[in-house]
Tab-separated table of C-alpha atoms in Angstrom:
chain	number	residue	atom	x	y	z
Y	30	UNK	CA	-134.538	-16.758	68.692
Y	31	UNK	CA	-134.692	-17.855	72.369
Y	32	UNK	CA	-134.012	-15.262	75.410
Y	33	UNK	CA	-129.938	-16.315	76.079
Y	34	UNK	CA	-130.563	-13.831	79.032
Y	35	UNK	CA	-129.107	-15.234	82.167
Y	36	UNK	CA	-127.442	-18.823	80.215
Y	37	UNK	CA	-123.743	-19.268	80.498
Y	38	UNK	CA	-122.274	-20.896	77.291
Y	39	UNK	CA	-118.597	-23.188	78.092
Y	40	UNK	CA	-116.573	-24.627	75.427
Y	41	UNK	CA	-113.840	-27.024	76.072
Y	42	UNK	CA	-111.499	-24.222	75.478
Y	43	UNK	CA	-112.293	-22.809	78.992
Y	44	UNK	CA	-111.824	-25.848	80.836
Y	45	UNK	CA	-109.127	-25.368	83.265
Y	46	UNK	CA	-106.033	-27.559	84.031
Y	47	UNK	CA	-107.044	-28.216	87.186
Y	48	UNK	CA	-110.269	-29.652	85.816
Y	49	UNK	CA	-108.291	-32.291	83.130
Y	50	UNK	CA	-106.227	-32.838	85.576
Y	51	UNK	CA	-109.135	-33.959	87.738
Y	52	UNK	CA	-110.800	-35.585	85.013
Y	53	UNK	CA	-107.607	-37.631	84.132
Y	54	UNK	CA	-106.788	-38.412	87.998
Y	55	UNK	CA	-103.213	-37.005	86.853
Y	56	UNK	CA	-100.895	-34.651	89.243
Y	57	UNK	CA	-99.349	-31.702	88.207
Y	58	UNK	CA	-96.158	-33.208	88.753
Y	59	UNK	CA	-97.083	-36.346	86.462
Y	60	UNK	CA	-97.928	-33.387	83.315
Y	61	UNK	CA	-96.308	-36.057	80.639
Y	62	UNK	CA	-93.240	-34.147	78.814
Y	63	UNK	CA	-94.259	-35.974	75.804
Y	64	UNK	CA	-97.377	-37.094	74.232
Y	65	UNK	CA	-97.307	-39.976	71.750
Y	66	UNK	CA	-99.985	-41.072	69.082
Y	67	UNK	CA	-100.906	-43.776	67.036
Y	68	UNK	CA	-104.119	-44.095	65.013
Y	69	UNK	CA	-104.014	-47.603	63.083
Y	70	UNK	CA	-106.966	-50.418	62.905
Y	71	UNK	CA	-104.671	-52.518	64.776
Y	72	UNK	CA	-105.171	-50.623	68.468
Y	73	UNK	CA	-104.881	-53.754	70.378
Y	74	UNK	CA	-101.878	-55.220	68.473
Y	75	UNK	CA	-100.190	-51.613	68.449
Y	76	UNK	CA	-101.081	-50.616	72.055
Y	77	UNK	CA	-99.635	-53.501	73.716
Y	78	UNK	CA	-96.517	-53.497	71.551
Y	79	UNK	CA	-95.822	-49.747	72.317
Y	80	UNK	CA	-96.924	-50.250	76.154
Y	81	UNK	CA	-94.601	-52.990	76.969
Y	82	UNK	CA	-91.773	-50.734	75.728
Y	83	UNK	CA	-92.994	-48.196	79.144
Y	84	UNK	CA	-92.745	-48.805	82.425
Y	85	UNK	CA	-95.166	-47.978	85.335
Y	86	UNK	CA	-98.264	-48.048	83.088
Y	87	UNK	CA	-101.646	-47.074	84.531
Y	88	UNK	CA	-104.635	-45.879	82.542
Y	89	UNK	CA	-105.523	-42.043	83.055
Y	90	UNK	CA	-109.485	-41.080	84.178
Y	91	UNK	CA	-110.283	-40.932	80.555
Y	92	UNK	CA	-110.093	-44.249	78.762
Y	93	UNK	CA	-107.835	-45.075	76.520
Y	94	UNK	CA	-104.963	-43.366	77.448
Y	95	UNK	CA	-101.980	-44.281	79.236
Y	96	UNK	CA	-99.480	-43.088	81.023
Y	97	UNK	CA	-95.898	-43.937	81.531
Y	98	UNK	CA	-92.146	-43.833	81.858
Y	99	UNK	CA	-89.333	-43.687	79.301
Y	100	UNK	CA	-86.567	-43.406	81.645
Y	101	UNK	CA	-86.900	-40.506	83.891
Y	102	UNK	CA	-89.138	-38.623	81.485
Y	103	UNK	CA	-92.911	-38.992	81.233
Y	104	UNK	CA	-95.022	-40.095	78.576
Y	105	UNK	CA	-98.575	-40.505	77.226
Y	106	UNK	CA	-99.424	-42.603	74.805
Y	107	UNK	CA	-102.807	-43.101	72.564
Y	108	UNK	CA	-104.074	-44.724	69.761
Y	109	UNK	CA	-106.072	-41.818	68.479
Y	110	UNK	CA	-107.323	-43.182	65.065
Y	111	UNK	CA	-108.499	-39.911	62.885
Y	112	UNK	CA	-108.284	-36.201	63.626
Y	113	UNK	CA	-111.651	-35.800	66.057
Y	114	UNK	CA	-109.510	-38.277	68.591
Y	115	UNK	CA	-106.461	-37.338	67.799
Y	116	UNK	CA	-107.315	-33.455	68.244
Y	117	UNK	CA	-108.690	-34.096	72.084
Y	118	UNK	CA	-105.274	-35.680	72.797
Y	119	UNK	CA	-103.355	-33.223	71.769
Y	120	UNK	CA	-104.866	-30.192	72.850
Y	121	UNK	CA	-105.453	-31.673	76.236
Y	122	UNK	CA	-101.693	-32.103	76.929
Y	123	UNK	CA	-100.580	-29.308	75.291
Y	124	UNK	CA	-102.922	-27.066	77.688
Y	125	UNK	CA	-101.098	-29.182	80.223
Y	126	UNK	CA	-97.518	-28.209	79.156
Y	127	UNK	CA	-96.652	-30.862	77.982
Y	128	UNK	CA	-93.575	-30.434	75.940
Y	129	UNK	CA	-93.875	-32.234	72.710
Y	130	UNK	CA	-96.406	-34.461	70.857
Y	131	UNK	CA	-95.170	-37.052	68.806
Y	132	UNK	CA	-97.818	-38.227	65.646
Y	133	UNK	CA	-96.686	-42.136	64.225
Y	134	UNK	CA	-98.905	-44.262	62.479
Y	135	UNK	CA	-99.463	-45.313	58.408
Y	136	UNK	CA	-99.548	-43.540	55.103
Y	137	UNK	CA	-100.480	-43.969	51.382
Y	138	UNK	CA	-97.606	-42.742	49.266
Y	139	UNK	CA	-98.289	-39.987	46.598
Y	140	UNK	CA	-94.684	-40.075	44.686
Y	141	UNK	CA	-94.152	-43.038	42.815
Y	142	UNK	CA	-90.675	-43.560	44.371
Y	143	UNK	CA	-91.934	-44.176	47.170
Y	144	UNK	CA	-91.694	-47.722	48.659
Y	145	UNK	CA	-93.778	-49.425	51.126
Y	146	UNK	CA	-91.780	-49.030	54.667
Y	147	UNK	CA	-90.281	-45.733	53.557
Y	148	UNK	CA	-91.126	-43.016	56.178
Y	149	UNK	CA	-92.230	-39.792	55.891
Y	150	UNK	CA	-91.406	-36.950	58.224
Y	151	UNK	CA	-93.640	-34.090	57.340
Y	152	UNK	CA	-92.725	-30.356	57.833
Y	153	UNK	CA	-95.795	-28.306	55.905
Y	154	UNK	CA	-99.132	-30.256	56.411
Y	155	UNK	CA	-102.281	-29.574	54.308
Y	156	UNK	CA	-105.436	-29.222	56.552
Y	157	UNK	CA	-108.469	-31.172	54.579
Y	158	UNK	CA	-109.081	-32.943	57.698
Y	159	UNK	CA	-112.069	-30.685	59.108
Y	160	UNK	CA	-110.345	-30.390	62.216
Y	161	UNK	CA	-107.280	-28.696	62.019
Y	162	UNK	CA	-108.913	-26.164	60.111
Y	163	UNK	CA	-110.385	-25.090	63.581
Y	164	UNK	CA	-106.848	-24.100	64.520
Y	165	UNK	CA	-104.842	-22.623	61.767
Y	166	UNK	CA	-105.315	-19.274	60.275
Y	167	UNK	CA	-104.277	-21.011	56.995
Y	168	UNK	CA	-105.283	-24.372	56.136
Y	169	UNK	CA	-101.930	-25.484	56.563
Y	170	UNK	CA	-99.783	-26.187	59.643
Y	171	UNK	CA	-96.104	-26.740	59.850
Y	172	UNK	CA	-94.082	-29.805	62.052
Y	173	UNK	CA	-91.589	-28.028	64.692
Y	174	UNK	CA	-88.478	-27.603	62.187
Y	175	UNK	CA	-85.863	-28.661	64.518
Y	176	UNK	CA	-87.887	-31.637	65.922
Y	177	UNK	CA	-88.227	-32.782	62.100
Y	178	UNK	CA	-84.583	-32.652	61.725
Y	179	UNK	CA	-83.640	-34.745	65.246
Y	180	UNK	CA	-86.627	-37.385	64.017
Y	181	UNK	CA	-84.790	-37.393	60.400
Y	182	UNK	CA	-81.384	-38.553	62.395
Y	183	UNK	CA	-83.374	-40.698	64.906
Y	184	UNK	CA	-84.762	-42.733	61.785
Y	185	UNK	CA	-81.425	-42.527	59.339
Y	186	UNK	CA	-79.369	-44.192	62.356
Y	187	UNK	CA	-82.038	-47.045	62.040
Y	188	UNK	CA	-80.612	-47.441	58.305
Y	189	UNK	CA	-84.508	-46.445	57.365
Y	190	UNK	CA	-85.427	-44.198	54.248
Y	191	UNK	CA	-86.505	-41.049	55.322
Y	192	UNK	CA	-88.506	-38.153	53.139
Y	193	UNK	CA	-89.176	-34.599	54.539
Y	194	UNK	CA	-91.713	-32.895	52.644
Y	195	UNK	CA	-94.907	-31.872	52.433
Y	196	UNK	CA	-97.824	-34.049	53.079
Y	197	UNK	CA	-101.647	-33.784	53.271
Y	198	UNK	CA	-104.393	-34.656	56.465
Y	199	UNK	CA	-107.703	-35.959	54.760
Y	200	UNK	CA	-110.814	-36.253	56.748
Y	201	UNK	CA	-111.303	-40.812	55.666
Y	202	UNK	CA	-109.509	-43.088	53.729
Y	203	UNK	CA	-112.961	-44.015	52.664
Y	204	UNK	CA	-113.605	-40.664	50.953
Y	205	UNK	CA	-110.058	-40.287	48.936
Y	206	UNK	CA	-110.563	-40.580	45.152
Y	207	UNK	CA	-108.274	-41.096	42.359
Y	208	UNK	CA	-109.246	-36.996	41.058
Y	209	UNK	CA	-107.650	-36.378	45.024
Y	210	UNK	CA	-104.594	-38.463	44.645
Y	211	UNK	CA	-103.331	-37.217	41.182
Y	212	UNK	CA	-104.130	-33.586	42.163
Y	213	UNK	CA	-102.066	-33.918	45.512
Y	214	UNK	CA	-99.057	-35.739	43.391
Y	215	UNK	CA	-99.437	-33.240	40.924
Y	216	UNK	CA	-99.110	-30.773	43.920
Y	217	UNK	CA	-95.577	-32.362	45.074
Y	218	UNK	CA	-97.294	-33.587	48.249
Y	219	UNK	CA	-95.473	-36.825	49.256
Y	220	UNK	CA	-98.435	-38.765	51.155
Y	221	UNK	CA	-101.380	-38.861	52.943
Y	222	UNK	CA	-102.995	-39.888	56.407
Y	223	UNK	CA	-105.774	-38.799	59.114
Y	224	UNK	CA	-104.237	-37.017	62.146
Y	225	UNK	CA	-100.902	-35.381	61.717
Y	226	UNK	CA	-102.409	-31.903	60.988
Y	227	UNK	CA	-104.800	-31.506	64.096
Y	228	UNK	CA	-102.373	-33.128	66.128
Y	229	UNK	CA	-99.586	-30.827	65.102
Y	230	UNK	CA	-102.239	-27.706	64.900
Y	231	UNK	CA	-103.875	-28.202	68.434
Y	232	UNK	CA	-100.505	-28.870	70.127
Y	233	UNK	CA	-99.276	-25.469	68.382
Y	234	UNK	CA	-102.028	-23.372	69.557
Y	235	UNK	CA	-100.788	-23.636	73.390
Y	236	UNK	CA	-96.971	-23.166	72.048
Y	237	UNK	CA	-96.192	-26.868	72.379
Y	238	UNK	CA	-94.128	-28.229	69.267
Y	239	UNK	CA	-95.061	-31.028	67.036
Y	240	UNK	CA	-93.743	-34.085	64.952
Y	241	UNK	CA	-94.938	-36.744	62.800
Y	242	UNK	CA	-93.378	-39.591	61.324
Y	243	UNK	CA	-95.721	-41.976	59.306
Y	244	UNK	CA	-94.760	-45.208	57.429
Y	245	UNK	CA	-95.659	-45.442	53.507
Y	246	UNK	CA	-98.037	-48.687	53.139
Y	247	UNK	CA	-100.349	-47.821	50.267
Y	248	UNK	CA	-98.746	-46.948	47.105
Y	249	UNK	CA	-101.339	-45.201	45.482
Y	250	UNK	CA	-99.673	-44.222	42.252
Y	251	UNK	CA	-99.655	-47.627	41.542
Y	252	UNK	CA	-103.017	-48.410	42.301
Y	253	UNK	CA	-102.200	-50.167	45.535
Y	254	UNK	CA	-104.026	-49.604	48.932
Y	255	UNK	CA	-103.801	-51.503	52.057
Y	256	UNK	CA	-105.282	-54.352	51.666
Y	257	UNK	CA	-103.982	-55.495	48.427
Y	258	UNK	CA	-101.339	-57.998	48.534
Y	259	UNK	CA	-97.716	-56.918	49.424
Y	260	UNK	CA	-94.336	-59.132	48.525
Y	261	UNK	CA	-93.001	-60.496	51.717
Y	262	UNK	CA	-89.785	-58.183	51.069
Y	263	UNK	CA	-92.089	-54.761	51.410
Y	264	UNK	CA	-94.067	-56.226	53.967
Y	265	UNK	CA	-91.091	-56.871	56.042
Y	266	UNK	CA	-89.857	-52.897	55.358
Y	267	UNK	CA	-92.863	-52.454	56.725
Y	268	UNK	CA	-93.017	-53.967	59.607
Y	269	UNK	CA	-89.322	-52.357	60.519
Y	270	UNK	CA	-90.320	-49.727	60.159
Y	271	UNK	CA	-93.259	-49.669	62.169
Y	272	UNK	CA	-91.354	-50.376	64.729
Y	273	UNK	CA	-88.529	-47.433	63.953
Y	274	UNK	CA	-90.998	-44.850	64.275
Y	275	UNK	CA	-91.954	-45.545	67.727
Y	276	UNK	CA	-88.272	-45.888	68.887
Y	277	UNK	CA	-87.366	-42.868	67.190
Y	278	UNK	CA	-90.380	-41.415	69.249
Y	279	UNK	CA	-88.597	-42.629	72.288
Y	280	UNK	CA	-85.384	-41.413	71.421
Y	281	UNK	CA	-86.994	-37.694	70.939
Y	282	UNK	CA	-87.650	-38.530	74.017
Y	283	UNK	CA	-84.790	-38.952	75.693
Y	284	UNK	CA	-83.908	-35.687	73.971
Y	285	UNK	CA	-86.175	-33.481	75.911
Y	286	UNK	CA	-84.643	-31.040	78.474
């Protein structure tokens, strides 16, 4: 073993605000109060559609995410596609103060009632991402309970189906096999996707709550995943609600003190 006499180990956990501040050439007084990601394929489809919905949009110091306004309140937005991007997002804010962070995105369904455009609003998440692990004493983290109840309203007024319930964070959607899927059914979790639980995990660890709202597309107890075909009724649900989720996120939003 090497002499560690006189070296001076860092981890990002001991960077300071003022340096991420620095680093994102952000103010104090433009700290977003909320925090809203996406991870989906589709970044350049999704990012412009959720961007024109802001106003005074710049791009921070790190790239890829933007800042803007909803209103008079303050809002970052990212398309953080799995838990190692989605993790830096949301611990970075939340050491900010920011006040929430918002999770949207895609799911596969694990309950065969489940329909494509459906929405799930988790409240206990399963950790088998190999991030939020990092960040739980338990390898399982739990969505702010009253912010799952105001994004269950947000999403009913939009005449959507909404499920509350648990739900799982896998590391790919590469590595998921069918042994996974019937053991998580058989467990009574209602889907899966890649970032909720760090997201949710990191933002708790600096006392900031957490949401997610994710849109069935795969129905995997019927053998379907996302890129077999869909009927153009389900495809439409989907599409709805793709777009419900990120005005619900807005309305939270609005909701903030």
């Amino acid at each position: 073993m090497g002499d560690l006499m006189g070296l001076n180990f860092r981890s990002i956990f001991e960077v300071t605000d003022d340096e991420w501040l620095s680093g994102l050439n952000l103010s104090k007084d433009e700290i977003p109060d909320v925090v809203i990601l996406e991870g989906s394929w589709w970044r350049a489809e999704r990012q412009a559609l959720r961007l024109s919905a802001l106003t005074d949009v710049r791009e921070l110091g790190f790239p890829d995410i933007f800042w803007g306004k909803h209103g008079d309140k303050k809002v970052v937005f990212c398309m953080a596609y799995g838990a190692p991007r989605a993790v830096e997002i949301s611990q970075m804010f939340a050491q900010l103060g920011c006040k929430l962070v918002i999770q949207i995105g895609t799911c596969g369904g694990l309950q065969s009632y489940l329909a494509p455009g459906d929405i799930i609003v988790p409240d206990h998440i399963n950790c088998q991402d190999g991030v939020a692990e990092h960040y739980v004493a338990r390898k399982t983290t739990r969505a702010d309970a009253a912010w799952v109840n105001r994004a269950k309203s947000a999403l009913t007024a939009q005449g959507r189906r909404v499920h509350v319930g648990r739900h799982i964070t896998f590391s790919s959607l590469f590595a998921e096999t069918v042994e996974m899927y019937e053991r998580w059914h058989n467990e009574g979790a209602l889907s899966v996707e890649m970032e909720a639980a760090s997201t949710i995990a990191a933002a708790a660890k600096y006392g900031v709550p957490g949401v997610a709202m994710v849109v069935v597309w795969d129905e995997l107890t019927a053998g379907r995943r996302f890129m077999d075909p869909m009927s153009p009724q389900n495809l439409a649900e989907l599409e709805i609600s793709n777009k419900a989720v990120f005005d619900a996120a807005l309305t939270l939003t609005e909701e903030i003190l």
